[in-house]
């Protein structure tokens, strides 16, 4: 079983796993744990149409950051966002951050820690 680690330093980083408009059913498959860590700056992390079999940790550090997990699909779509088979841990540091989770299946424990400043959290589904 393989793990995946993505580490980006300070600056304006964008990490994208899968694309909602992709014609394929799956955007990315990670059979082990996934760690995405970004440094200070304006960071954007997007996961759409992904199968994530292990634990997932996303840490965006300080700055104005956006984390988007899943996307809106038509009701009864074959793929509805992401599948998180393990734990999901999201941490944003200081800064006005936005976190959105829509149309995901999460089977493990979930922790979302929004840092200081004015943050926004969207939990939802379409249909």
PDB file of N, CA and C in Angstrom, residues 9-117:
ATOM      1  N   UNK A   9       5.741  24.854  -0.310  1.00  0.00           N
ATOM      2  CA  UNK A   9       6.243  25.874   0.609  1.00  0.00           C
ATOM      3  C   UNK A   9       5.393  27.124   0.607  1.00  0.00           C
ATOM      4  N   UNK A  10       5.965  28.206   1.127  1.00  0.00           N
ATOM      5  CA  UNK A  10       5.277  29.489   1.177  1.00  0.00           C
ATOM      6  C   UNK A  10       5.011  29.990  -0.240  1.00  0.00           C
ATOM      7  N   UNK A  11       3.992  30.810  -0.358  1.00  0.00           N
ATOM      8  CA  UNK A  11       3.621  31.362  -1.657  1.00  0.00           C
ATOM      9  C   UNK A  11       2.196  30.971  -1.987  1.00  0.00           C
ATOM     10  N   UNK A  12       1.775  31.307  -3.175  1.00  0.00           N
ATOM     11  CA  UNK A  12       0.414  31.010  -3.620  1.00  0.00           C
ATOM     12  C   UNK A  12       0.418  29.662  -4.334  1.00  0.00           C
ATOM     13  N   UNK A  13      -0.045  28.631  -3.642  1.00  0.00           N
ATOM     14  CA  UNK A  13       0.002  27.269  -4.159  1.00  0.00           C
ATOM     15  C   UNK A  13      -1.386  26.789  -4.546  1.00  0.00           C
ATOM     16  N   UNK A  14      -1.433  25.927  -5.552  1.00  0.00           N
ATOM     17  CA  UNK A  14      -2.684  25.289  -5.960  1.00  0.00           C
ATOM     18  C   UNK A  14      -2.406  23.804  -6.138  1.00  0.00           C
ATOM     19  N   UNK A  15      -3.160  22.982  -5.395  1.00  0.00           N
ATOM     20  CA  UNK A  15      -3.039  21.529  -5.464  1.00  0.00           C
ATOM     21  C   UNK A  15      -4.387  20.992  -5.932  1.00  0.00           C
ATOM     22  N   UNK A  16      -4.394  20.278  -7.064  1.00  0.00           N
ATOM     23  CA  UNK A  16      -5.634  19.773  -7.644  1.00  0.00           C
ATOM     24  C   UNK A  16      -5.501  18.271  -7.859  1.00  0.00           C
ATOM     25  N   UNK A  17      -6.415  17.514  -7.266  1.00  0.00           N
ATOM     26  CA  UNK A  17      -6.507  16.070  -7.493  1.00  0.00           C
ATOM     27  C   UNK A  17      -7.866  15.802  -8.126  1.00  0.00           C
ATOM     28  N   UNK A  18      -7.882  15.428  -9.381  1.00  0.00           N
ATOM     29  CA  UNK A  18      -9.137  15.185 -10.088  1.00  0.00           C
ATOM     30  C   UNK A  18      -9.782  16.486 -10.514  1.00  0.00           C
ATOM     31  N   UNK A  19     -10.566  16.414 -11.562  1.00  0.00           N
ATOM     32  CA  UNK A  19     -11.279  17.584 -12.056  1.00  0.00           C
ATOM     33  C   UNK A  19     -12.747  17.232 -12.232  1.00  0.00           C
ATOM     34  N   UNK A  20     -13.617  18.074 -11.782  1.00  0.00           N
ATOM     35  CA  UNK A  20     -15.046  17.810 -11.870  1.00  0.00           C
ATOM     36  C   UNK A  20     -15.503  17.638 -13.311  1.00  0.00           C
ATOM     37  N   UNK A  21     -14.899  18.385 -14.226  1.00  0.00           N
ATOM     38  CA  UNK A  21     -15.331  18.325 -15.616  1.00  0.00           C
ATOM     39  C   UNK A  21     -14.654  17.206 -16.412  1.00  0.00           C
ATOM     40  N   UNK A  22     -13.837  16.416 -15.756  1.00  0.00           N
ATOM     41  CA  UNK A  22     -13.159  15.311 -16.433  1.00  0.00           C
ATOM     42  C   UNK A  22     -14.180  14.269 -16.885  1.00  0.00           C
ATOM     43  N   UNK A  23     -14.014  13.720 -18.094  1.00  0.00           N
ATOM     44  CA  UNK A  23     -14.943  12.688 -18.563  1.00  0.00           C
ATOM     45  C   UNK A  23     -14.743  11.338 -17.869  1.00  0.00           C
ATOM     46  N   UNK A  24     -13.625  11.151 -17.194  1.00  0.00           N
ATOM     47  CA  UNK A  24     -13.392   9.873 -16.509  1.00  0.00           C
ATOM     48  C   UNK A  24     -14.172   9.823 -15.196  1.00  0.00           C
ATOM     49  N   UNK A  25     -14.464   8.599 -14.739  1.00  0.00           N
ATOM     50  CA  UNK A  25     -15.221   8.430 -13.500  1.00  0.00           C
ATOM     51  C   UNK A  25     -14.399   8.743 -12.265  1.00  0.00           C
ATOM     52  N   UNK A  26     -13.088   8.529 -12.315  1.00  0.00           N
ATOM     53  CA  UNK A  26     -12.229   8.800 -11.171  1.00  0.00           C
ATOM     54  C   UNK A  26     -11.117   9.760 -11.573  1.00  0.00           C
ATOM     55  N   UNK A  27     -10.892  10.751 -10.709  1.00  0.00           N
ATOM     56  CA  UNK A  27      -9.840  11.718 -10.974  1.00  0.00           C
ATOM     57  C   UNK A  27      -8.500  11.271 -10.435  1.00  0.00           C
ATOM     58  N   UNK A  28      -8.481  10.712  -9.242  1.00  0.00           N
ATOM     59  CA  UNK A  28      -7.251  10.244  -8.609  1.00  0.00           C
ATOM     60  C   UNK A  28      -7.608   9.124  -7.639  1.00  0.00           C
ATOM     61  N   UNK A  29      -6.705   8.168  -7.520  1.00  0.00           N
ATOM     62  CA  UNK A  29      -6.865   7.062  -6.571  1.00  0.00           C
ATOM     63  C   UNK A  29      -5.601   6.988  -5.735  1.00  0.00           C
ATOM     64  N   UNK A  30      -5.758   7.080  -4.412  1.00  0.00           N
ATOM     65  CA  UNK A  30      -4.630   6.930  -3.487  1.00  0.00           C
ATOM     66  C   UNK A  30      -4.990   5.778  -2.563  1.00  0.00           C
ATOM     67  N   UNK A  31      -4.207   4.698  -2.617  1.00  0.00           N
ATOM     68  CA  UNK A  31      -4.523   3.506  -1.832  1.00  0.00           C
ATOM     69  C   UNK A  31      -4.037   3.594  -0.394  1.00  0.00           C
ATOM     70  N   UNK A  32      -3.104   4.468  -0.103  1.00  0.00           N
ATOM     71  CA  UNK A  32      -2.619   4.657   1.263  1.00  0.00           C
ATOM     72  C   UNK A  32      -3.095   5.989   1.810  1.00  0.00           C
ATOM     73  N   UNK A  33      -2.324   6.540   2.732  1.00  0.00           N
ATOM     74  CA  UNK A  33      -2.649   7.830   3.329  1.00  0.00           C
ATOM     75  C   UNK A  33      -2.256   8.961   2.388  1.00  0.00           C
ATOM     76  N   UNK A  34      -2.959  10.077   2.496  1.00  0.00           N
ATOM     77  CA  UNK A  34      -2.645  11.270   1.710  1.00  0.00           C
ATOM     78  C   UNK A  34      -2.411  12.436   2.654  1.00  0.00           C
ATOM     79  N   UNK A  35      -1.279  13.120   2.478  1.00  0.00           N
ATOM     80  CA  UNK A  35      -0.967  14.340   3.215  1.00  0.00           C
ATOM     81  C   UNK A  35      -0.759  15.452   2.200  1.00  0.00           C
ATOM     82  N   UNK A  36      -1.497  16.561   2.377  1.00  0.00           N
ATOM     83  CA  UNK A  36      -1.292  17.771   1.588  1.00  0.00           C
ATOM     84  C   UNK A  36      -0.984  18.877   2.586  1.00  0.00           C
ATOM     85  N   UNK A  37       0.206  19.460   2.473  1.00  0.00           N
ATOM     86  CA  UNK A  37       0.627  20.528   3.386  1.00  0.00           C
ATOM     87  C   UNK A  37       1.158  21.694   2.568  1.00  0.00           C
ATOM     88  N   UNK A  38       0.600  22.880   2.806  1.00  0.00           N
ATOM     89  CA  UNK A  38       1.071  24.079   2.131  1.00  0.00           C
ATOM     90  C   UNK A  38       1.571  25.071   3.169  1.00  0.00           C
ATOM     91  N   UNK A  39       2.436  25.975   2.744  1.00  0.00           N
ATOM     92  CA  UNK A  39       2.968  26.989   3.646  1.00  0.00           C
ATOM     93  C   UNK A  39       2.098  28.230   3.638  1.00  0.00           C
ATOM     94  N   UNK A  40       2.646  29.312   4.150  1.00  0.00           N
ATOM     95  CA  UNK A  40       1.919  30.569   4.190  1.00  0.00           C
ATOM     96  C   UNK A  40       1.670  31.114   2.792  1.00  0.00           C
ATOM     97  N   UNK A  41       0.563  31.805   2.622  1.00  0.00           N
ATOM     98  CA  UNK A  41       0.213  32.377   1.321  1.00  0.00           C
ATOM     99  C   UNK A  41      -1.223  32.065   0.980  1.00  0.00           C
ATOM    100  N   UNK A  42      -1.614  32.413  -0.237  1.00  0.00           N
ATOM    101  CA  UNK A  42      -2.960  32.136  -0.726  1.00  0.00           C
ATOM    102  C   UNK A  42      -2.925  30.755  -1.369  1.00  0.00           C
ATOM    103  N   UNK A  43      -3.439  29.762  -0.657  1.00  0.00           N
ATOM    104  CA  UNK A  43      -3.382  28.373  -1.137  1.00  0.00           C
ATOM    105  C   UNK A  43      -4.781  27.880  -1.475  1.00  0.00           C
ATOM    106  N   UNK A  44      -4.846  27.000  -2.468  1.00  0.00           N
ATOM    107  CA  UNK A  44      -6.116  26.399  -2.881  1.00  0.00           C
ATOM    108  C   UNK A  44      -5.874  24.904  -3.058  1.00  0.00           C
ATOM    109  N   UNK A  45      -6.691  24.089  -2.363  1.00  0.00           N
ATOM    110  CA  UNK A  45      -6.624  22.633  -2.468  1.00  0.00           C
ATOM    111  C   UNK A  45      -7.981  22.153  -2.964  1.00  0.00           C
ATOM    112  N   UNK A  46      -7.982  21.403  -4.072  1.00  0.00           N
ATOM    113  CA  UNK A  46      -9.213  20.890  -4.657  1.00  0.00           C
ATOM    114  C   UNK A  46      -9.095  19.383  -4.873  1.00  0.00           C
ATOM    115  N   UNK A  47     -10.102  18.636  -4.439  1.00  0.00           N
ATOM    116  CA  UNK A  47     -10.210  17.198  -4.714  1.00  0.00           C
ATOM    117  C   UNK A  47     -11.593  16.950  -5.287  1.00  0.00           C
ATOM    118  N   UNK A  48     -11.659  16.330  -6.445  1.00  0.00           N
ATOM    119  CA  UNK A  48     -12.942  15.986  -7.055  1.00  0.00           C
ATOM    120  C   UNK A  48     -12.818  14.628  -7.728  1.00  0.00           C
ATOM    121  N   UNK A  49     -13.832  13.814  -7.570  1.00  0.00           N
ATOM    122  CA  UNK A  49     -13.890  12.493  -8.194  1.00  0.00           C
ATOM    123  C   UNK A  49     -12.716  11.606  -7.766  1.00  0.00           C
ATOM    124  N   UNK A  50     -12.328  11.658  -6.497  1.00  0.00           N
ATOM    125  CA  UNK A  50     -11.176  10.890  -6.026  1.00  0.00           C
ATOM    126  C   UNK A  50     -11.598   9.754  -5.097  1.00  0.00           C
ATOM    127  N   UNK A  51     -10.847   8.675  -5.136  1.00  0.00           N
ATOM    128  CA  UNK A  51     -10.990   7.564  -4.198  1.00  0.00           C
ATOM    129  C   UNK A  51      -9.757   7.611  -3.309  1.00  0.00           C
ATOM    130  N   UNK A  52      -9.954   7.905  -2.027  1.00  0.00           N
ATOM    131  CA  UNK A  52      -8.858   8.050  -1.072  1.00  0.00           C
ATOM    132  C   UNK A  52      -9.050   6.994   0.001  1.00  0.00           C
ATOM    133  N   UNK A  53      -8.243   5.942  -0.076  1.00  0.00           N
ATOM    134  CA  UNK A  53      -8.466   4.734   0.712  1.00  0.00           C
ATOM    135  C   UNK A  53      -7.930   4.813   2.139  1.00  0.00           C
ATOM    136  N   UNK A  54      -6.929   5.645   2.383  1.00  0.00           N
ATOM    137  CA  UNK A  54      -6.352   5.759   3.724  1.00  0.00           C
ATOM    138  C   UNK A  54      -6.815   7.026   4.413  1.00  0.00           C
ATOM    139  N   UNK A  55      -6.071   7.428   5.427  1.00  0.00           N
ATOM    140  CA  UNK A  55      -6.363   8.678   6.128  1.00  0.00           C
ATOM    141  C   UNK A  55      -5.929   9.857   5.258  1.00  0.00           C
ATOM    142  N   UNK A  56      -6.682  10.958   5.333  1.00  0.00           N
ATOM    143  CA  UNK A  56      -6.380  12.170   4.566  1.00  0.00           C
ATOM    144  C   UNK A  56      -6.180  13.317   5.541  1.00  0.00           C
ATOM    145  N   UNK A  57      -5.054  14.025   5.402  1.00  0.00           N
ATOM    146  CA  UNK A  57      -4.762  15.207   6.211  1.00  0.00           C
ATOM    147  C   UNK A  57      -4.427  16.357   5.269  1.00  0.00           C
ATOM    148  N   UNK A  58      -5.130  17.472   5.442  1.00  0.00           N
ATOM    149  CA  UNK A  58      -4.885  18.680   4.656  1.00  0.00           C
ATOM    150  C   UNK A  58      -4.601  19.803   5.640  1.00  0.00           C
ATOM    151  N   UNK A  59      -3.426  20.436   5.501  1.00  0.00           N
ATOM    152  CA  UNK A  59      -3.019  21.521   6.390  1.00  0.00           C
ATOM    153  C   UNK A  59      -2.541  22.675   5.522  1.00  0.00           C
ATOM    154  N   UNK A  60      -3.266  23.793   5.564  1.00  0.00           N
ATOM    155  CA  UNK A  60      -2.936  24.903   4.678  1.00  0.00           C
ATOM    156  C   UNK A  60      -2.156  26.033   5.356  1.00  0.00           C
ATOM    157  N   UNK A  61      -1.831  25.908   6.614  1.00  0.00           N
ATOM    158  CA  UNK A  61      -1.033  26.903   7.345  1.00  0.00           C
ATOM    159  C   UNK A  61      -1.674  28.291   7.275  1.00  0.00           C
ATOM    160  N   UNK A  62      -0.899  29.327   7.538  1.00  0.00           N
ATOM    161  CA  UNK A  62      -1.419  30.698   7.593  1.00  0.00           C
ATOM    162  C   UNK A  62      -1.636  31.252   6.194  1.00  0.00           C
ATOM    163  N   UNK A  63      -2.540  32.200   6.093  1.00  0.00           N
ATOM    164  CA  UNK A  63      -2.862  32.836   4.826  1.00  0.00           C
ATOM    165  C   UNK A  63      -4.335  32.667   4.514  1.00  0.00           C
ATOM    166  N   UNK A  64      -4.778  33.283   3.464  1.00  0.00           N
ATOM    167  CA  UNK A  64      -6.159  33.150   3.009  1.00  0.00           C
ATOM    168  C   UNK A  64      -6.211  31.927   2.106  1.00  0.00           C
ATOM    169  N   UNK A  65      -6.875  30.860   2.578  1.00  0.00           N
ATOM    170  CA  UNK A  65      -6.835  29.584   1.886  1.00  0.00           C
ATOM    171  C   UNK A  65      -8.233  29.079   1.554  1.00  0.00           C
ATOM    172  N   UNK A  66      -8.312  28.258   0.511  1.00  0.00           N
ATOM    173  CA  UNK A  66      -9.562  27.633   0.100  1.00  0.00           C
ATOM    174  C   UNK A  66      -9.331  26.133  -0.020  1.00  0.00           C
ATOM    175  N   UNK A  67     -10.210  25.342   0.591  1.00  0.00           N
ATOM    176  CA  UNK A  67     -10.179  23.884   0.466  1.00  0.00           C
ATOM    177  C   UNK A  67     -11.551  23.461  -0.060  1.00  0.00           C
ATOM    178  N   UNK A  68     -11.564  22.812  -1.231  1.00  0.00           N
ATOM    179  CA  UNK A  68     -12.804  22.349  -1.846  1.00  0.00           C
ATOM    180  C   UNK A  68     -12.701  20.843  -2.036  1.00  0.00           C
ATOM    181  N   UNK A  69     -13.556  20.111  -1.342  1.00  0.00           N
ATOM    182  CA  UNK A  69     -13.581  18.653  -1.458  1.00  0.00           C
ATOM    183  C   UNK A  69     -14.933  18.250  -2.016  1.00  0.00           C
ATOM    184  N   UNK A  70     -14.923  17.712  -3.221  1.00  0.00           N
ATOM    185  CA  UNK A  70     -16.161  17.333  -3.882  1.00  0.00           C
ATOM    186  C   UNK A  70     -16.691  18.466  -4.725  1.00  0.00           C
ATOM    187  N   UNK A  71     -17.795  18.209  -5.362  1.00  0.00           N
ATOM    188  CA  UNK A  71     -18.428  19.199  -6.220  1.00  0.00           C
ATOM    189  C   UNK A  71     -19.872  18.792  -6.411  1.00  0.00           C
ATOM    190  N   UNK A  72     -20.652  19.626  -7.009  1.00  0.00           N
ATOM    191  CA  UNK A  72     -22.049  19.292  -7.227  1.00  0.00           C
ATOM    192  C   UNK A  72     -22.211  18.481  -8.508  1.00  0.00           C
ATOM    193  N   UNK A  73     -22.938  17.406  -8.424  1.00  0.00           N
ATOM    194  CA  UNK A  73     -23.255  16.561  -9.569  1.00  0.00           C
ATOM    195  C   UNK A  73     -24.760  16.450  -9.665  1.00  0.00           C
ATOM    196  N   UNK A  74     -25.243  16.010 -10.796  1.00  0.00           N
ATOM    197  CA  UNK A  74     -26.670  15.758 -10.949  1.00  0.00           C
ATOM    198  C   UNK A  74     -27.092  14.668  -9.969  1.00  0.00           C
ATOM    199  N   UNK A  75     -28.311  14.723  -9.429  1.00  0.00           N
ATOM    200  CA  UNK A  75     -28.785  13.646  -8.559  1.00  0.00           C
ATOM    201  C   UNK A  75     -28.689  12.299  -9.269  1.00  0.00           C
ATOM    202  N   UNK A  76     -28.323  11.267  -8.528  1.00  0.00           N
ATOM    203  CA  UNK A  76     -28.164   9.897  -9.026  1.00  0.00           C
ATOM    204  C   UNK A  76     -26.970   9.755  -9.955  1.00  0.00           C
ATOM    205  N   UNK A  77     -26.034  10.680  -9.892  1.00  0.00           N
ATOM    206  CA  UNK A  77     -24.815  10.562 -10.679  1.00  0.00           C
ATOM    207  C   UNK A  77     -24.021   9.350 -10.215  1.00  0.00           C
ATOM    208  N   UNK A  78     -23.303   8.726 -11.124  1.00  0.00           N
ATOM    209  CA  UNK A  78     -22.494   7.559 -10.774  1.00  0.00           C
ATOM    210  C   UNK A  78     -21.376   7.929  -9.800  1.00  0.00           C
ATOM    211  N   UNK A  79     -20.856   9.114  -9.909  1.00  0.00           N
ATOM    212  CA  UNK A  79     -19.801   9.581  -9.018  1.00  0.00           C
ATOM    213  C   UNK A  79     -20.278  10.857  -8.343  1.00  0.00           C
ATOM    214  N   UNK A  80     -20.276  10.870  -7.034  1.00  0.00           N
ATOM    215  CA  UNK A  80     -20.754  12.043  -6.294  1.00  0.00           C
ATOM    216  C   UNK A  80     -19.638  12.539  -5.393  1.00  0.00           C
ATOM    217  N   UNK A  81     -18.757  13.343  -5.919  1.00  0.00           N
ATOM    218  CA  UNK A  81     -17.678  13.904  -5.119  1.00  0.00           C
ATOM    219  C   UNK A  81     -16.550  12.919  -4.915  1.00  0.00           C
ATOM    220  N   UNK A  82     -16.110  12.778  -3.676  1.00  0.00           N
ATOM    221  CA  UNK A  82     -14.988  11.920  -3.322  1.00  0.00           C
ATOM    222  C   UNK A  82     -15.445  10.820  -2.374  1.00  0.00           C
ATOM    223  N   UNK A  83     -14.633   9.771  -2.294  1.00  0.00           N
ATOM    224  CA  UNK A  83     -14.814   8.736  -1.283  1.00  0.00           C
ATOM    225  C   UNK A  83     -13.601   8.788  -0.369  1.00  0.00           C
ATOM    226  N   UNK A  84     -13.844   9.072   0.906  1.00  0.00           N
ATOM    227  CA  UNK A  84     -12.812   9.080   1.941  1.00  0.00           C
ATOM    228  C   UNK A  84     -13.035   7.848   2.800  1.00  0.00           C
ATOM    229  N   UNK A  85     -12.245   6.802   2.586  1.00  0.00           N
ATOM    230  CA  UNK A  85     -12.439   5.547   3.305  1.00  0.00           C
ATOM    231  C   UNK A  85     -11.898   5.606   4.731  1.00  0.00           C
ATOM    232  N   UNK A  86     -10.922   6.465   4.977  1.00  0.00           N
ATOM    233  CA  UNK A  86     -10.331   6.597   6.306  1.00  0.00           C
ATOM    234  C   UNK A  86     -10.712   7.908   6.949  1.00  0.00           C
ATOM    235  N   UNK A  87      -9.904   8.339   7.888  1.00  0.00           N
ATOM    236  CA  UNK A  87     -10.150   9.592   8.606  1.00  0.00           C
ATOM    237  C   UNK A  87      -9.872  10.791   7.698  1.00  0.00           C
ATOM    238  N   UNK A  88     -10.569  11.887   7.968  1.00  0.00           N
ATOM    239  CA  UNK A  88     -10.380  13.135   7.237  1.00  0.00           C
ATOM    240  C   UNK A  88     -10.077  14.229   8.246  1.00  0.00           C
ATOM    241  N   UNK A  89      -8.928  14.887   8.080  1.00  0.00           N
ATOM    242  CA  UNK A  89      -8.486  15.934   9.002  1.00  0.00           C
ATOM    243  C   UNK A  89      -8.102  17.159   8.178  1.00  0.00           C
ATOM    244  N   UNK A  90      -8.806  18.263   8.402  1.00  0.00           N
ATOM    245  CA  UNK A  90      -8.534  19.506   7.690  1.00  0.00           C
ATOM    246  C   UNK A  90      -8.184  20.570   8.723  1.00  0.00           C
ATOM    247  N   UNK A  91      -7.060  21.267   8.501  1.00  0.00           N
ATOM    248  CA  UNK A  91      -6.646  22.353   9.391  1.00  0.00           C
ATOM    249  C   UNK A  91      -6.230  23.544   8.546  1.00  0.00           C
ATOM    250  N   UNK A  92      -6.837  24.698   8.838  1.00  0.00           N
ATOM    251  CA  UNK A  92      -6.420  25.931   8.183  1.00  0.00           C
ATOM    252  C   UNK A  92      -5.857  26.843   9.265  1.00  0.00           C
ATOM    253  N   UNK A  93      -4.845  27.557   8.939  1.00  0.00           N
ATOM    254  CA  UNK A  93      -4.222  28.444   9.916  1.00  0.00           C
ATOM    255  C   UNK A  93      -4.911  29.794   9.950  1.00  0.00           C
ATOM    256  N   UNK A  94      -4.193  30.784  10.468  1.00  0.00           N
ATOM    257  CA  UNK A  94      -4.727  32.141  10.548  1.00  0.00           C
ATOM    258  C   UNK A  94      -4.988  32.677   9.149  1.00  0.00           C
ATOM    259  N   UNK A  95      -6.051  33.440   9.007  1.00  0.00           N
ATOM    260  CA  UNK A  95      -6.440  34.003   7.721  1.00  0.00           C
ATOM    261  C   UNK A  95      -7.902  33.704   7.460  1.00  0.00           C
ATOM    262  N   UNK A  96      -8.517  34.456   6.594  1.00  0.00           N
ATOM    263  CA  UNK A  96      -9.922  34.259   6.257  1.00  0.00           C
ATOM    264  C   UNK A  96     -10.024  33.100   5.268  1.00  0.00           C
ATOM    265  N   UNK A  97     -10.260  31.905   5.788  1.00  0.00           N
ATOM    266  CA  UNK A  97     -10.242  30.680   4.992  1.00  0.00           C
ATOM    267  C   UNK A  97     -11.660  30.225   4.659  1.00  0.00           C
ATOM    268  N   UNK A  98     -11.784  29.438   3.587  1.00  0.00           N
ATOM    269  CA  UNK A  98     -13.058  28.853   3.200  1.00  0.00           C
ATOM    270  C   UNK A  98     -12.846  27.363   2.969  1.00  0.00           C
ATOM    271  N   UNK A  99     -13.710  26.542   3.586  1.00  0.00           N
ATOM    272  CA  UNK A  99     -13.663  25.093   3.425  1.00  0.00           C
ATOM    273  C   UNK A  99     -15.041  24.636   2.986  1.00  0.00           C
ATOM    274  N   UNK A 100     -15.091  23.846   1.918  1.00  0.00           N
ATOM    275  CA  UNK A 100     -16.357  23.333   1.427  1.00  0.00           C
ATOM    276  C   UNK A 100     -16.276  21.837   1.165  1.00  0.00           C
ATOM    277  N   UNK A 101     -17.230  21.096   1.708  1.00  0.00           N
ATOM    278  CA  UNK A 101     -17.339  19.649   1.457  1.00  0.00           C
ATOM    279  C   UNK A 101     -18.740  19.389   0.922  1.00  0.00           C
ATOM    280  N   UNK A 102     -18.829  18.937  -0.320  1.00  0.00           N
ATOM    281  CA  UNK A 102     -20.121  18.649  -0.919  1.00  0.00           C
ATOM    282  C   UNK A 102     -20.058  17.315  -1.647  1.00  0.00           C
ATOM    283  N   UNK A 103     -21.098  16.531  -1.477  1.00  0.00           N
ATOM    284  CA  UNK A 103     -21.267  15.263  -2.195  1.00  0.00           C
ATOM    285  C   UNK A 103     -20.110  14.294  -1.970  1.00  0.00           C
ATOM    286  N   UNK A 104     -19.659  14.174  -0.745  1.00  0.00           N
ATOM    287  CA  UNK A 104     -18.587  13.240  -0.398  1.00  0.00           C
ATOM    288  C   UNK A 104     -19.136  12.105   0.445  1.00  0.00           C
ATOM    289  N   UNK A 105     -18.448  10.975   0.394  1.00  0.00           N
ATOM    290  CA  UNK A 105     -18.707   9.873   1.313  1.00  0.00           C
ATOM    291  C   UNK A 105     -17.492   9.778   2.232  1.00  0.00           C
ATOM    292  N   UNK A 106     -17.708   9.989   3.526  1.00  0.00           N
ATOM    293  CA  UNK A 106     -16.623   9.958   4.502  1.00  0.00           C
ATOM    294  C   UNK A 106     -16.923   8.845   5.500  1.00  0.00           C
ATOM    295  N   UNK A 107     -16.067   7.843   5.564  1.00  0.00           N
ATOM    296  CA  UNK A 107     -16.313   6.682   6.413  1.00  0.00           C
ATOM    297  C   UNK A 107     -15.526   6.702   7.719  1.00  0.00           C
ATOM    298  N   UNK A 108     -14.506   7.524   7.833  1.00  0.00           N
ATOM    299  CA  UNK A 108     -13.716   7.604   9.054  1.00  0.00           C
ATOM    300  C   UNK A 108     -14.082   8.830   9.868  1.00  0.00           C
ATOM    301  N   UNK A 109     -13.377   9.012  10.965  1.00  0.00           N
ATOM    302  CA  UNK A 109     -13.594  10.192  11.800  1.00  0.00           C
ATOM    303  C   UNK A 109     -13.180  11.440  11.028  1.00  0.00           C
ATOM    304  N   UNK A 110     -13.890  12.535  11.286  1.00  0.00           N
ATOM    305  CA  UNK A 110     -13.617  13.786  10.587  1.00  0.00           C
ATOM    306  C   UNK A 110     -13.356  14.888  11.595  1.00  0.00           C
ATOM    307  N   UNK A 111     -12.295  15.648  11.360  1.00  0.00           N
ATOM    308  CA  UNK A 111     -11.977  16.811  12.186  1.00  0.00           C
ATOM    309  C   UNK A 111     -11.679  17.979  11.262  1.00  0.00           C
ATOM    310  N   UNK A 112     -12.352  19.098  11.479  1.00  0.00           N
ATOM    311  CA  UNK A 112     -12.109  20.311  10.707  1.00  0.00           C
ATOM    312  C   UNK A 112     -11.777  21.407  11.704  1.00  0.00           C
ATOM    313  N   UNK A 113     -10.577  21.942  11.595  1.00  0.00           N
ATOM    314  CA  UNK A 113     -10.130  22.992  12.510  1.00  0.00           C
ATOM    315  C   UNK A 113      -9.844  24.243  11.703  1.00  0.00           C
ATOM    316  N   UNK A 114     -10.699  25.238  11.873  1.00  0.00           N
ATOM    317  CA  UNK A 114     -10.518  26.509  11.189  1.00  0.00           C
ATOM    318  C   UNK A 114      -9.701  27.424  12.087  1.00  0.00           C
ATOM    319  N   UNK A 115      -8.736  28.095  11.531  1.00  0.00           N
ATOM    320  CA  UNK A 115      -7.850  28.941  12.320  1.00  0.00           C
ATOM    321  C   UNK A 115      -8.491  30.258  12.691  1.00  0.00           C
ATOM    322  N   UNK A 116      -7.662  31.194  13.115  1.00  0.00           N
ATOM    323  CA  UNK A 116      -8.125  32.523  13.503  1.00  0.00           C
ATOM    324  C   UNK A 116      -8.622  33.295  12.289  1.00  0.00           C
ATOM    325  N   UNK A 117      -9.363  34.332  12.531  1.00  0.00           N
ATOM    326  CA  UNK A 117      -9.939  35.254  11.549  1.00  0.00           C
ATOM    327  C   UNK A 117     -11.292  34.755  11.066  1.00  0.00           C
TER     328      UNK A 117
END
